[in-house]
GROMACS .gro file of C-alpha atoms in nm:
model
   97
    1UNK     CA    1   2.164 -10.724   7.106
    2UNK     CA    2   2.200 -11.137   7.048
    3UNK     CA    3   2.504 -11.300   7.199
    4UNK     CA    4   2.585 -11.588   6.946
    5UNK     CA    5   2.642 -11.986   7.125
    6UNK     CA    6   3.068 -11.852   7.204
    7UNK     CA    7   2.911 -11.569   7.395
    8UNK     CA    8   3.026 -11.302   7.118
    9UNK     CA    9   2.806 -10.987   7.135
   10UNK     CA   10   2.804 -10.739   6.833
   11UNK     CA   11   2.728 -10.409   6.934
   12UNK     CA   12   2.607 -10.129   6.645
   13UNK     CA   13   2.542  -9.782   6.619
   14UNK     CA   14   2.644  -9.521   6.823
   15UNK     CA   15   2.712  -9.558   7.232
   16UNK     CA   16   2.616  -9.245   7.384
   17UNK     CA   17   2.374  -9.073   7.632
   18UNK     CA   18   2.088  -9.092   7.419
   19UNK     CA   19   2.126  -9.515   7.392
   20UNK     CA   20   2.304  -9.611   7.642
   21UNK     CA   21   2.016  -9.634   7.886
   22UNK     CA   22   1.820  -9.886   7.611
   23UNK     CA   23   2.160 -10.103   7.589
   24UNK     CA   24   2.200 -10.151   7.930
   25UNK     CA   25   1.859 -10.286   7.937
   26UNK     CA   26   1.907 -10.492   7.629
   27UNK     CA   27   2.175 -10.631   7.758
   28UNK     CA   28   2.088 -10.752   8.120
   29UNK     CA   29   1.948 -11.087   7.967
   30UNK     CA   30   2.269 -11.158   7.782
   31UNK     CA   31   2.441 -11.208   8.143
   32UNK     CA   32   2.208 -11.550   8.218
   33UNK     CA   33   2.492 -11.809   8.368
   34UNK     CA   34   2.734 -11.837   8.133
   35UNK     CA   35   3.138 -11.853   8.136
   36UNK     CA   36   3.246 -11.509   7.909
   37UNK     CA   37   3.083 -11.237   7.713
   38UNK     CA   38   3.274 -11.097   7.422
   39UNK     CA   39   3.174 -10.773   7.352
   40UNK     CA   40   3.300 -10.659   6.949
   41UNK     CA   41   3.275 -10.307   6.922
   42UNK     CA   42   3.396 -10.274   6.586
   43UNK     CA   43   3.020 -10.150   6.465
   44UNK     CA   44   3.011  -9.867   6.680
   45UNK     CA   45   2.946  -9.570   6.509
   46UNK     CA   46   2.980  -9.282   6.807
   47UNK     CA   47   3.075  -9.274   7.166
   48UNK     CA   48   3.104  -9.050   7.484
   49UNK     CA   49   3.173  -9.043   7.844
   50UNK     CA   50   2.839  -9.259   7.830
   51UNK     CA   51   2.993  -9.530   7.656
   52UNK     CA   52   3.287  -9.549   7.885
   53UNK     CA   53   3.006  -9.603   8.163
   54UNK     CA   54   2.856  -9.863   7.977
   55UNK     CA   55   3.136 -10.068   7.936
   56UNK     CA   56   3.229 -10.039   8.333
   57UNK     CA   57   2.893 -10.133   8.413
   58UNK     CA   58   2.888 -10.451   8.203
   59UNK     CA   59   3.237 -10.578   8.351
   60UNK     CA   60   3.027 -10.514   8.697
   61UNK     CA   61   2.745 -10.662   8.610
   62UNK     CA   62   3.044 -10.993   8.504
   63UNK     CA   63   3.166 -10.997   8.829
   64UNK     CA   64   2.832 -11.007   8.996
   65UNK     CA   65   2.709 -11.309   8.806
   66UNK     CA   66   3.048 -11.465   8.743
   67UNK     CA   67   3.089 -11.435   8.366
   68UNK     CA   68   3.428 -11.265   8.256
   69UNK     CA   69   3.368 -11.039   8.006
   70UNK     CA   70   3.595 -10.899   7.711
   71UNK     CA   71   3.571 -10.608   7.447
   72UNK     CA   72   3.678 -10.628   7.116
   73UNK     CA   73   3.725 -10.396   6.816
   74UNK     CA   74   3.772 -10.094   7.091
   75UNK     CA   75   3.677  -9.770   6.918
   76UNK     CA   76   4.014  -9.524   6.890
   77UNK     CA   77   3.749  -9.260   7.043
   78UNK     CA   78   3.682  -9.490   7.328
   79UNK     CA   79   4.052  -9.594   7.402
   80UNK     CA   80   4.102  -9.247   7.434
   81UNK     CA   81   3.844  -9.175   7.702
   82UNK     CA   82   3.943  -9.435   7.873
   83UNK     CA   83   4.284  -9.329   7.932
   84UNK     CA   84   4.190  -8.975   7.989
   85UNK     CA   85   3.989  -9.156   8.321
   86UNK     CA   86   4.253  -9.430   8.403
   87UNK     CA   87   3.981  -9.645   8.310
   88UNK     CA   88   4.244  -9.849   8.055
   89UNK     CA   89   4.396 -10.029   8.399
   90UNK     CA   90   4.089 -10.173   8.481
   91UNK     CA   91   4.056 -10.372   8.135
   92UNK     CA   92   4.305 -10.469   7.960
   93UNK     CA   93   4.088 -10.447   7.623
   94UNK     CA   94   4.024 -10.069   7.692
   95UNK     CA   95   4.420  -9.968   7.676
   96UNK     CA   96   4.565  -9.850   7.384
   97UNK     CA   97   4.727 -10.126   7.160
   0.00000   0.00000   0.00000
């Protein structure tokens, strides 16, 4: 994953147990000091409950280093999940439009 000079982050292929680990790690550089992250989902191919953890753990990993982060492009799939877990109060960007 590259995060482009706005902070925009394209994310592709699928988000689920088997990558999720590998993203996460990818990702920690991304949160250097910066002001936002903008996550665009659009690419993603596949998700689970893994994905849903993913995307929790990166707005934690925002608050710790003070960089607000946003998801675009939300996957139906993952909208879905995240209202099944109340997860779509925490974000904004996670609740169904």
């Amino acid at each position: 994953m590259n995060v482009d000079a706005d902070g925009r982050v394209r994310v592709d292929g699928p988000l689920t147990f088997a990558t999720v680990s590998a993203r996460l790690a990818d990702s920690a550089p991304l949160f250097r000091p910066r002001q936002r992250l903008s996550f665009d989902l659009s690419g993603v191919t596949a998700v689970d409950s893994a994905a849903l953890a993913l995307l929790v753990e990166w707005l934690r990993m925002g608050q710790q280093k003070g960089v607000q982060v946003e998801f675009t492009a939300v996957p139906a799939a993952l909208r879905s999940l995240a209202e099944v877990s109340e997860l779509d109060q925490i974000d904004a960007s996670l609740a169904a439009p």
